[in-house]
Amino acid sequence: MLDHTGIVVTDLTKARRFYDAIAEALGLATKTNSEQSFLFGRSAEEPIPYLWIGTLRPSYWVEGSRAGLNQMHIAFIADSKQMVDAFYHAALAAGGRDNGPPGPREGAGDYYGAFVLDPDGNNLEACVRGPAAR
């Protein structure tokens, strides 16, 4: 179970535009957290789990870390194949890069997903499992 995670980005405006687009496609939300960060999650009513996105260097990073150096992989739950497709197209339209188009994943059973890279190279996925993935 995930409570929260975070990523550092180089351009907050570009990141916000990208994450606003994929939040809408996935039925999620973004919320300003400070002048240098925002949160990506379910809603104001369900604030956890969330993804913290900001330009500040976290105190727990080891020396030499920077945005884009230690890329993350984050998979978001989608309700349907159509939602995965919407995530993928919204991400590309908002400045993301293809890292695996929507489709079933070999060897994963009933699993349909799509992969994109955000503006800083973090690998994001939207996926649906089970009967909805068929």
CSV table of C-alpha atoms in Angstrom, one decimal:
chain,number,residue,atom,x,y,z
A,1,MET,CA,0.0,0.0,0.0
A,2,LEU,CA,1.3,3.5,-0.8
A,3,ASP,CA,0.9,6.5,1.5
A,4,HIS,CA,2.9,8.9,-0.6
A,5,THR,CA,6.0,9.2,-2.8
A,6,GLY,CA,7.6,12.2,-4.4
A,7,ILE,CA,9.6,13.3,-7.4
A,8,VAL,CA,11.7,16.4,-8.1
A,9,VAL,CA,11.2,18.2,-11.4
A,10,THR,CA,13.1,20.9,-13.1
A,11,ASP,CA,10.2,23.1,-14.3
A,12,LEU,CA,7.1,23.2,-12.1
A,13,THR,CA,4.9,24.9,-14.6
A,14,LYS,CA,5.7,22.3,-17.3
A,15,ALA,CA,5.2,19.5,-14.7
A,16,ARG,CA,1.9,21.0,-13.5
A,17,ARG,CA,0.5,21.2,-17.1
A,18,PHE,CA,1.5,17.5,-17.7
A,19,TYR,CA,0.2,16.2,-14.4
A,20,ASP,CA,-3.1,18.2,-14.6
A,21,ALA,CA,-3.7,16.5,-18.0
A,22,ILE,CA,-3.1,13.0,-16.9
A,23,ALA,CA,-5.0,13.6,-13.6
A,24,GLU,CA,-8.1,14.6,-15.7
A,25,ALA,CA,-7.7,11.5,-17.9
A,26,LEU,CA,-7.5,9.2,-14.8
A,27,GLY,CA,-10.3,10.9,-12.7
A,28,LEU,CA,-7.7,12.2,-10.2
A,29,ALA,CA,-6.7,15.7,-9.1
A,30,THR,CA,-3.8,18.0,-8.4
A,31,LYS,CA,-3.6,20.5,-5.6
A,32,THR,CA,-1.1,23.3,-4.9
A,33,ASN,CA,1.0,22.4,-1.9
A,34,SER,CA,3.4,25.4,-1.9
A,35,GLU,CA,5.0,27.8,-4.4
A,36,GLN,CA,7.5,25.1,-5.2
A,37,SER,CA,5.3,22.0,-5.2
A,38,PHE,CA,2.0,20.4,-5.8
A,39,LEU,CA,0.2,17.1,-4.9
A,40,PHE,CA,-1.2,14.5,-7.3
A,41,GLY,CA,-3.9,12.2,-5.8
A,42,ARG,CA,-7.5,11.1,-5.7
A,43,SER,CA,-9.2,14.3,-4.4
A,44,ALA,CA,-9.4,16.8,-1.5
A,45,GLU,CA,-11.7,14.4,0.2
A,46,GLU,CA,-9.3,11.4,-0.2
A,47,PRO,CA,-5.8,13.1,0.1
A,48,ILE,CA,-3.8,9.9,0.7
A,49,PRO,CA,-2.1,8.3,-1.2
A,50,TYR,CA,-0.5,11.1,-3.0
A,51,LEU,CA,2.5,11.9,-5.2
A,52,TRP,CA,4.4,15.0,-4.1
A,53,ILE,CA,5.9,16.9,-7.1
A,54,GLY,CA,8.2,19.8,-6.6
A,55,THR,CA,11.4,21.7,-7.4
A,56,LEU,CA,13.0,21.5,-3.9
A,57,ARG,CA,15.9,19.1,-3.4
A,58,PRO,CA,14.6,16.7,-0.6
A,59,SER,CA,16.8,16.7,2.5
A,60,TYR,CA,17.0,12.8,2.4
A,61,TRP,CA,18.6,12.8,-1.1
A,62,VAL,CA,22.2,11.7,-1.3
A,63,GLU,CA,24.8,14.2,-2.5
A,64,GLY,CA,24.8,14.5,-6.3
A,65,SER,CA,21.1,13.6,-6.8
A,66,ARG,CA,19.1,15.8,-9.1
A,67,ALA,CA,15.9,15.8,-11.1
A,68,GLY,CA,16.0,13.2,-13.9
A,69,LEU,CA,19.1,11.4,-12.5
A,70,ASN,CA,17.3,8.7,-10.5
A,71,GLN,CA,14.1,8.2,-12.5
A,72,MET,CA,11.1,6.8,-10.8
A,73,HIS,CA,8.4,4.3,-12.0
A,74,ILE,CA,4.9,5.0,-10.8
A,75,ALA,CA,1.9,3.0,-11.9
A,76,PHE,CA,-1.6,4.5,-11.6
A,77,ILE,CA,-4.7,2.4,-11.4
A,78,ALA,CA,-7.2,2.9,-14.2
A,79,ASP,CA,-10.8,1.7,-14.2
A,80,SER,CA,-10.8,0.6,-17.9
A,81,LYS,CA,-8.8,0.2,-21.1
A,82,GLN,CA,-10.4,3.5,-22.3
A,83,MET,CA,-9.0,5.3,-19.2
A,84,VAL,CA,-5.5,3.9,-19.9
A,85,ASP,CA,-5.8,5.1,-23.5
A,86,ALA,CA,-7.0,8.6,-22.3
A,87,PHE,CA,-4.0,8.7,-19.9
A,88,TYR,CA,-1.6,7.9,-22.7
A,89,HIS,CA,-3.0,10.5,-25.2
A,90,ALA,CA,-3.3,13.2,-22.5
A,91,ALA,CA,0.3,12.7,-21.4
A,92,LEU,CA,1.6,12.9,-25.0
A,93,ALA,CA,-0.5,16.0,-25.7
A,94,ALA,CA,0.9,17.6,-22.5
A,95,GLY,CA,4.6,17.1,-23.3
A,96,GLY,CA,5.1,13.5,-22.3
A,97,ARG,CA,7.0,11.0,-24.4
A,98,ASP,CA,6.0,7.5,-25.4
A,99,ASN,CA,7.6,4.7,-23.5
A,100,GLY,CA,5.2,1.9,-24.4
A,101,PRO,CA,1.8,2.4,-26.1
A,102,PRO,CA,-1.5,1.1,-24.7
A,103,GLY,CA,-2.0,-2.6,-24.9
A,104,PRO,CA,-1.9,-5.9,-23.2
A,105,ARG,CA,1.4,-6.8,-21.5
A,106,GLU,CA,2.9,-10.1,-22.5
A,107,GLY,CA,3.2,-12.6,-19.7
A,108,ALA,CA,1.2,-10.4,-17.3
A,109,GLY,CA,-2.2,-12.2,-17.6
A,110,ASP,CA,-5.2,-9.9,-17.7
A,111,TYR,CA,-3.2,-6.6,-17.7
A,112,TYR,CA,-3.5,-3.6,-20.0
A,113,GLY,CA,-1.2,-0.7,-19.6
A,114,ALA,CA,0.5,2.3,-21.2
A,115,PHE,CA,3.9,3.9,-20.4
A,116,VAL,CA,5.0,7.5,-20.8
A,117,LEU,CA,7.9,9.6,-19.7
A,118,ASP,CA,7.1,12.8,-17.9
A,119,PRO,CA,9.1,16.0,-18.9
A,120,ASP,CA,11.9,15.0,-16.5
A,121,GLY,CA,12.1,11.4,-17.7
A,122,ASN,CA,10.2,9.7,-14.9
A,123,ASN,CA,8.4,6.5,-16.2
A,124,LEU,CA,4.6,6.7,-15.5
A,125,GLU,CA,2.2,3.9,-16.2
A,126,ALA,CA,-1.6,3.6,-16.2
A,127,CYS,CA,-2.9,0.1,-15.9
A,128,VAL,CA,-6.0,-2.0,-15.5
A,129,ARG,CA,-6.1,-5.6,-14.3
A,130,GLY,CA,-8.6,-8.4,-14.4
A,131,PRO,CA,-11.7,-8.7,-16.6
A,132,ALA,CA,-11.7,-5.0,-17.4
A,133,ALA,CA,-8.3,-5.5,-19.1
A,134,ARG,CA,-9.7,-8.1,-21.6
